[in-house]
Coordinates of N, CA, C and O in Angstrom, one line a residue:
Q133 N -54.8 -48.3 -2.1 CA -54.1 -47.8 -0.9 C -52.7 -47.3 -1.5 O -52.0 -47.6 -2.2
V134 N -52.3 -46.0 -0.8 CA -50.9 -45.5 -1.1 C -50.1 -45.4 -0.1 O -50.5 -45.0 1.2
Q135 N -48.8 -45.9 -0.3 CA -47.8 -45.9 0.7 C -46.8 -44.9 0.2 O -46.3 -44.9 -0.8
L136 N -46.1 -44.0 1.2 CA -45.2 -43.1 0.9 C -44.0 -43.2 2.0 O -44.4 -43.3 3.3
V137 N -42.9 -43.4 1.6 CA -41.8 -43.5 2.4 C -40.8 -42.6 2.3 O -40.2 -42.3 1.0
E138 N -40.6 -41.6 3.2 CA -39.4 -40.6 2.9 C -38.1 -40.9 3.4 O -38.0 -41.7 4.2
S139 N -37.0 -40.4 2.8 CA -35.7 -40.6 3.3 C -34.9 -39.4 2.8 O -35.4 -38.5 2.1
G140 N -33.8 -39.2 3.3 CA -32.7 -38.4 3.0 C -32.6 -37.2 4.1 O -31.7 -36.3 3.8
G141 N -33.3 -37.1 5.0 CA -33.1 -36.1 5.9 C -31.7 -36.4 6.6 O -31.0 -37.3 6.5
G142 N -31.3 -35.3 7.5 CA -30.1 -35.3 8.3 C -29.8 -34.0 8.9 O -30.6 -33.0 8.8
L143 N -28.4 -33.9 9.2 CA -27.9 -32.7 9.9 C -27.0 -32.1 8.8 O -26.1 -32.9 8.2
V144 N -27.2 -30.9 8.4 CA -26.4 -30.1 7.3 C -26.0 -28.5 8.0 O -26.9 -28.2 8.8
Q145 N -24.9 -28.0 7.5 CA -24.6 -26.7 8.0 C -25.5 -25.8 7.1 O -25.9 -26.1 5.9
A146 N -25.7 -24.4 7.8 CA -26.3 -23.4 7.0 C -25.7 -23.2 5.6 O -24.5 -23.2 5.5
G147 N -26.4 -23.2 4.5 CA -25.7 -22.9 3.2 C -25.6 -24.2 2.4 O -25.4 -24.2 1.3
G148 N -25.7 -25.3 3.1 CA -25.6 -26.7 2.6 C -26.8 -27.1 1.8 O -27.8 -26.3 1.7
S149 N -26.8 -28.3 1.2 CA -27.9 -29.0 0.5 C -28.3 -30.3 0.9 O -27.4 -31.0 1.6
L150 N -29.4 -30.8 0.9 CA -29.8 -32.0 1.1 C -30.8 -32.4 -0.1 O -31.7 -31.5 -0.7
R151 N -31.1 -33.7 -0.3 CA -32.2 -34.1 -1.2 C -32.9 -35.1 -0.6 O -32.4 -36.3 -0.1
L152 N -34.3 -34.7 -0.5 CA -35.1 -35.8 0.3 C -35.8 -36.6 -1.0 O -36.0 -36.1 -2.1
S153 N -36.1 -37.9 -0.6 CA -36.8 -38.7 -1.5 C -38.2 -39.1 -0.8 O -38.1 -39.4 0.3
C154 N -39.1 -39.5 -1.6 CA -40.2 -39.9 -1.2 C -40.8 -41.0 -2.2 O -41.1 -40.7 -3.3
A155 N -40.7 -42.3 -1.8 CA -40.8 -43.4 -2.6 C -42.4 -43.7 -2.3 O -42.9 -43.9 -1.5
A156 N -43.0 -43.8 -3.5 CA -44.7 -44.1 -3.4 C -44.8 -45.5 -3.9 O -44.1 -46.0 -5.0
S157 N -45.8 -46.3 -3.5 CA -46.3 -47.5 -3.9 C -47.9 -47.7 -3.8 O -48.4 -47.1 -2.9
G158 N -48.3 -48.8 -4.4 CA -49.6 -49.1 -4.2 C -50.6 -48.7 -5.3 O -51.7 -49.2 -5.5
R159 N -50.1 -47.8 -6.2 CA -51.2 -47.6 -7.3 C -50.5 -46.8 -8.4 O -49.2 -46.3 -8.2
T160 N -51.1 -46.6 -9.5 CA -50.6 -45.6 -10.5 C -50.8 -44.2 -10.0 O -51.9 -44.1 -9.4
F161 N -49.9 -43.5 -10.4 CA -49.9 -42.0 -9.7 C -50.2 -41.0 -10.9 O -50.1 -39.8 -10.6
S162 N -50.5 -41.2 -12.0 CA -50.6 -40.4 -13.3 C -51.5 -39.1 -13.0 O -51.3 -38.0 -13.4
M163 N -52.6 -39.4 -12.1 CA -53.5 -38.4 -11.8 C -53.4 -38.1 -10.4 O -54.6 -37.5 -9.8
Y164 N -52.4 -38.0 -9.8 CA -52.2 -37.6 -8.3 C -51.2 -36.5 -8.4 O -50.6 -36.2 -9.2
A165 N -51.4 -35.7 -7.3 CA -50.6 -34.7 -6.9 C -49.7 -35.1 -5.7 O -50.1 -35.9 -4.9
V166 N -48.5 -34.6 -5.7 CA -47.7 -34.9 -4.6 C -47.1 -33.7 -4.0 O -47.0 -32.7 -4.7
A167 N -46.8 -33.7 -2.6 CA -46.4 -32.5 -2.0 C -45.6 -32.8 -0.8 O -45.3 -33.9 -0.3
W168 N -44.7 -31.8 -0.5 CA -43.9 -31.7 0.8 C -44.4 -30.7 1.6 O -44.6 -29.6 1.3
F169 N -44.5 -31.1 2.9 CA -44.9 -30.3 3.9 C -43.8 -30.4 5.0 O -43.0 -31.4 5.1
R170 N -43.6 -29.5 5.9 CA -42.8 -29.5 7.2 C -43.5 -28.8 8.5 O -44.2 -28.2 8.4
Q171 N -43.0 -29.5 9.5 CA -43.5 -29.1 10.9 C -42.3 -28.9 11.8 O -41.5 -29.8 11.9
A172 N -41.9 -27.5 12.1 CA -41.1 -27.4 13.1 C -41.5 -27.5 14.6 O -42.6 -27.3 14.7
P173 N -40.6 -27.5 15.5 CA -41.2 -27.9 16.9 C -41.8 -26.7 17.4 O -41.4 -25.6 17.2
G174 N -43.1 -27.0 18.0 CA -43.8 -25.9 18.4 C -44.7 -25.0 17.4 O -45.3 -24.1 17.6
K175 N -44.5 -25.5 16.0 CA -45.1 -24.6 15.0 C -46.1 -25.7 14.3 O -46.1 -26.9 14.3
E176 N -47.2 -25.0 13.5 CA -48.0 -25.8 12.7 C -47.3 -26.3 11.6 O -46.3 -25.6 11.0
R177 N -48.0 -27.3 10.9 CA -47.5 -28.1 9.6 C -47.5 -26.8 8.6 O -48.6 -26.2 8.4
E178 N -46.6 -26.7 7.7 CA -46.6 -25.8 6.6 C -46.5 -26.4 5.3 O -45.6 -27.3 5.2
F179 N -47.0 -25.9 4.3 CA -46.9 -26.2 2.8 C -45.3 -25.8 2.4 O -45.1 -24.7 2.8
V180 N -44.7 -26.7 1.6 CA -43.4 -26.5 1.2 C -43.2 -26.4 -0.4 O -43.1 -25.3 -1.0
A181 N -43.9 -27.4 -0.8 CA -43.8 -27.4 -2.4 C -44.8 -28.6 -2.8 O -45.0 -29.6 -2.2
A182 N -45.1 -28.5 -4.1 CA -46.1 -29.6 -4.6 C -46.1 -29.6 -6.2 O -45.9 -28.5 -6.8
K183 N -46.5 -30.8 -6.8 CA -46.6 -30.8 -8.2 C -47.5 -31.9 -8.5 O -47.7 -32.8 -7.8
N184 N -47.9 -31.8 -9.7 CA -49.0 -32.9 -10.3 C -47.9 -34.0 -10.8 O -46.9 -33.6 -11.5
W185 N -48.4 -35.2 -10.5 CA -47.5 -36.3 -10.9 C -47.1 -36.4 -12.4 O -46.0 -36.8 -13.0
S186 N -48.1 -35.8 -13.2 CA -48.0 -35.9 -14.7 C -47.2 -34.7 -15.0 O -46.7 -34.8 -16.1
G187 N -46.4 -33.9 -14.2 CA -45.6 -33.1 -14.6 C -46.0 -31.7 -14.8 O -45.2 -30.8 -15.3
G188 N -47.2 -31.2 -14.5 CA -47.8 -30.0 -15.1 C -47.6 -29.0 -13.9 O -46.4 -28.7 -13.7
N189 N -48.6 -28.6 -13.1 CA -48.4 -27.4 -12.3 C -47.6 -27.8 -11.0 O -47.3 -28.9 -10.7
T190 N -46.7 -26.8 -10.6 CA -45.8 -26.8 -9.5 C -46.1 -25.6 -8.8 O -46.2 -24.6 -9.2
R191 N -45.9 -25.7 -7.4 CA -46.2 -24.7 -6.6 C -45.1 -24.5 -5.4 O -44.6 -25.8 -5.0
Y192 N -44.6 -23.6 -5.0 CA -43.7 -23.4 -3.8 C -44.1 -22.5 -2.9 O -44.7 -21.4 -3.2
A193 N -43.8 -22.7 -1.7 CA -43.8 -21.7 -0.5 C -43.0 -20.6 -0.8 O -41.9 -20.8 -1.2
D194 N -43.3 -19.2 -0.4 CA -42.6 -18.1 -0.9 C -41.2 -18.3 0.0 O -40.2 -17.8 -0.5
S195 N -41.3 -18.9 1.1 CA -40.1 -19.1 1.8 C -39.0 -20.0 1.4 O -37.7 -19.9 1.7
V196 N -39.3 -20.9 0.2 CA -38.3 -21.8 -0.3 C -38.1 -21.6 -1.8 O -37.3 -22.2 -2.4
K197 N -38.8 -20.7 -2.3 CA -38.7 -20.2 -3.9 C -37.4 -20.1 -4.3 O -36.7 -19.1 -3.5
G198 N -36.8 -20.5 -5.1 CA -35.3 -20.4 -5.6 C -34.5 -21.0 -5.0 O -33.2 -21.1 -5.3
R199 N -34.7 -21.7 -4.0 CA -34.0 -22.7 -3.1 C -34.3 -24.2 -3.1 O -33.2 -24.9 -3.4
F200 N -35.3 -24.3 -3.2 CA -36.0 -25.8 -3.1 C -36.6 -26.1 -4.7 O -37.2 -25.3 -5.3
T201 N -36.4 -27.5 -5.0 CA -37.0 -27.8 -6.2 C -37.6 -29.2 -6.0 O -36.9 -30.1 -5.6
I202 N -39.0 -29.3 -6.4 CA -39.6 -30.6 -6.4 C -39.4 -31.2 -7.8 O -39.7 -30.6 -8.8
S203 N -39.2 -32.4 -7.9 CA -39.2 -33.3 -9.1 C -39.5 -34.7 -8.9 O -39.8 -35.1 -7.7
R204 N -39.7 -35.6 -10.1 CA -40.3 -36.8 -9.8 C -39.8 -37.7 -10.9 O -39.2 -37.2 -11.9
D205 N -39.5 -39.1 -10.4 CA -39.0 -40.1 -11.4 C -40.1 -41.0 -11.6 O -40.4 -41.6 -10.7
N206 N -40.5 -40.8 -12.7 CA -41.8 -41.7 -13.0 C -41.5 -43.1 -13.0 O -42.2 -44.1 -12.4
A207 N -40.3 -43.6 -13.6 CA -39.9 -45.2 -13.3 C -39.8 -45.6 -12.0 O -40.1 -46.7 -11.7
K208 N -39.4 -44.7 -11.1 CA -39.0 -45.2 -9.7 C -40.2 -44.9 -8.8 O -40.0 -45.1 -7.6
K209 N -41.1 -44.1 -9.4 CA -42.3 -43.8 -8.5 C -41.9 -42.9 -7.4 O -42.2 -43.2 -6.4
T210 N -40.9 -41.9 -7.5 CA -40.1 -41.4 -6.6 C -40.3 -39.9 -6.7 O -40.2 -39.4 -7.8
V211 N -40.7 -39.2 -5.8 CA -40.6 -37.6 -5.6 C -39.5 -37.3 -4.9 O -39.2 -37.7 -3.9
Y212 N -38.8 -36.2 -5.2 CA -37.6 -35.5 -4.7 C -37.9 -34.2 -4.3 O -38.5 -33.3 -4.9
L213 N -37.1 -33.5 -3.3 CA -37.0 -32.3 -2.9 C -35.5 -31.9 -2.7 O -35.0 -32.4 -1.9
Q214 N -35.1 -31.3 -3.6 CA -33.9 -30.8 -3.7 C -33.7 -29.5 -3.0 O -34.5 -28.5 -3.3
M215 N -32.9 -29.5 -1.7 CA -33.0 -28.4 -0.9 C -31.6 -27.7 -0.9 O -30.6 -28.4 -0.6
N216 N -31.2 -26.3 -1.6 CA -30.0 -25.8 -1.6 C -30.2 -24.5 -0.6 O -31.2 -24.0 -0.2
S217 N -29.0 -24.0 -0.2 CA -29.0 -22.7 0.6 C -29.7 -22.8 1.7 O -30.5 -22.0 2.1
L218 N -29.6 -24.0 2.5 CA -30.4 -24.4 3.6 C -30.1 -23.3 4.8 O -28.9 -22.9 5.0
K219 N -31.2 -23.0 5.5 CA -31.1 -21.9 6.6 C -31.5 -22.6 7.9 O -32.2 -23.7 7.8
P220 N -31.0 -22.2 9.1 CA -31.6 -22.9 10.3 C -33.0 -22.8 10.3 O -33.5 -23.9 11.0
E221 N -33.8 -21.8 9.8 CA -35.3 -21.9 10.0 C -35.8 -22.8 9.1 O -37.1 -23.2 9.2
D222 N -34.9 -23.7 8.2 CA -35.6 -24.8 7.5 C -35.7 -26.1 8.3 O -36.2 -27.2 7.7
T223 N -35.1 -26.0 9.5 CA -35.1 -27.1 10.4 C -36.5 -27.5 10.8 O -37.1 -26.9 11.1
A224 N -36.9 -29.0 10.4 CA -38.3 -29.3 10.6 C -38.2 -30.9 10.4 O -37.2 -31.3 9.7
V225 N -39.3 -31.4 10.6 CA -39.6 -32.7 10.1 C -40.3 -32.6 8.8 O -41.4 -32.0 8.8
Y226 N -39.8 -33.2 7.6 CA -40.6 -33.0 6.4 C -41.3 -34.5 6.1 O -40.9 -35.4 6.3
Y227 N -42.5 -33.9 5.6 CA -43.4 -34.9 5.2 C -43.7 -35.1 3.7 O -44.1 -33.7 3.2
C228 N -44.1 -36.1 3.1 CA -44.4 -36.4 1.8 C -45.9 -36.6 1.8 O -46.3 -37.4 2.7
A229 N -46.8 -36.1 1.0 CA -48.0 -36.2 0.9 C -48.5 -36.4 -0.6 O -47.8 -36.0 -1.5
A230 N -49.8 -37.1 -0.8 CA -50.2 -37.4 -2.0 C -51.8 -37.6 -1.9 O -52.4 -37.9 -0.9
D231 N -52.3 -37.3 -3.2 CA -53.7 -37.6 -3.3 C -54.1 -37.3 -4.7 O -53.5 -36.7 -5.4
S232 N -55.4 -37.9 -5.1 CA -55.9 -37.6 -6.2 C -56.1 -36.1 -6.6 O -56.5 -35.4 -6.0
V233 N -55.7 -35.7 -8.1 CA -56.0 -34.3 -8.4 C -57.5 -33.9 -8.2 O -57.8 -32.8 -8.2
Y234 N -58.4 -34.9 -8.1 CA -59.7 -34.7 -8.4 C -60.3 -34.7 -6.8 O -61.5 -34.2 -6.6
K235 N -59.6 -34.8 -5.9 CA -59.8 -34.7 -4.5 C -59.3 -33.4 -3.8 O -60.0 -33.0 -2.9
I236 N -58.3 -32.9 -4.2 CA -57.7 -31.9 -3.6 C -58.4 -30.5 -4.1 O -58.7 -30.3 -5.2
T237 N -58.3 -29.4 -3.2 CA -58.7 -28.1 -3.6 C -57.6 -27.4 -4.5 O -57.9 -26.6 -5.5
S238 N -56.3 -27.4 -4.1 CA -55.3 -26.9 -4.6 C -54.2 -27.5 -4.2 O -54.0 -28.3 -3.3
L239 N -53.1 -27.5 -5.1 CA -51.6 -28.0 -4.7 C -51.3 -27.7 -3.3 O -50.6 -28.4 -2.6
S240 N -51.3 -26.4 -3.0 CA -50.8 -25.9 -1.8 C -51.7 -26.2 -0.6 O -51.3 -26.4 0.6
L241 N -53.2 -26.3 -0.8 CA -54.1 -26.5 0.3 C -54.4 -27.8 0.5 O -54.8 -28.2 1.5
G242 N -54.2 -28.8 -0.5 CA -54.7 -30.1 -0.6 C -56.3 -30.1 -0.5 O -56.8 -29.5 -1.2
P243 N -56.9 -30.8 0.5 CA -56.1 -31.9 1.5 C -55.5 -33.0 0.7 O -56.1 -33.5 0.0
F244 N -54.4 -33.5 1.4 CA -54.1 -34.7 1.0 C -54.2 -35.7 2.0 O -54.2 -35.6 3.2
G245 N -54.8 -37.0 1.5 CA -55.2 -38.0 2.3 C -54.1 -39.1 2.9 O -54.2 -39.8 3.7
F246 N -53.0 -38.9 1.9 CA -51.9 -40.1 2.1 C -50.8 -39.3 2.5 O -50.2 -38.3 2.0
W247 N -50.0 -39.8 3.5 CA -48.8 -39.2 4.2 C -47.7 -40.1 4.6 O -47.9 -41.2 5.0
G248 N -46.5 -39.6 4.5 CA -45.4 -40.5 4.9 C -45.2 -40.4 6.5 O -45.8 -39.5 6.9
Q249 N -44.1 -40.9 7.0 CA -43.8 -40.9 8.4 C -43.0 -39.6 8.7 O -43.0 -39.5 9.7
G250 N -42.3 -39.1 7.7 CA -41.5 -37.9 7.9 C -40.2 -38.2 8.1 O -39.8 -39.3 8.4
T251 N -39.2 -37.5 7.9 CA -37.8 -37.4 8.0 C -37.4 -36.0 8.6 O -37.8 -34.9 8.1
Q252 N -36.4 -36.1 9.5 CA -35.8 -34.9 10.1 C -34.8 -34.2 9.4 O -33.8 -34.8 8.9
V253 N -35.0 -32.8 9.3 CA -33.9 -32.3 8.7 C -33.5 -31.2 9.7 O -34.3 -30.3 10.2
T254 N -32.3 -31.0 10.1 CA -31.6 -30.2 11.0 C -30.7 -29.4 10.3 O -29.6 -29.9 9.7
V255 N -30.8 -28.0 10.1 CA -29.6 -27.0 9.7 C -29.0 -26.4 10.8 O -29.7 -25.7 11.7
S256 N -27.8 -26.4 11.0 CA -27.1 -25.7 12.0 C -26.5 -24.5 11.7 O -26.2 -24.3 10.4
S257 N -26.4 -23.7 12.4 CA -25.9 -22.2 12.1 C -24.4 -22.0 12.2 O -23.7 -22.9 12.7

């Protein structure tokens, strides 16, 4: 079983930065893919960024390319989402997700079987 716990959300002004963390536990993650998704009020959940835990492929949604960076710390079993130049439209609950690379169709499509509880990010204009 895999447990994911997000942290780092909060309120920030437009143009500011936040770093989200996703602490993973429960197993070895060398053959896992990890991803960030977000869901704004009244909207469907959407893909933000993903990467293989081994450090290979990385994918970003077009809306965050050049502003967000996904990274991981193997020793801490933690995945990060560095968010810069934040915009009001980035406001959403951000979720961390993970699953075996052998189970997902792609980094952006998943499907991911393990999810965190989410962390709220609010960007004020």
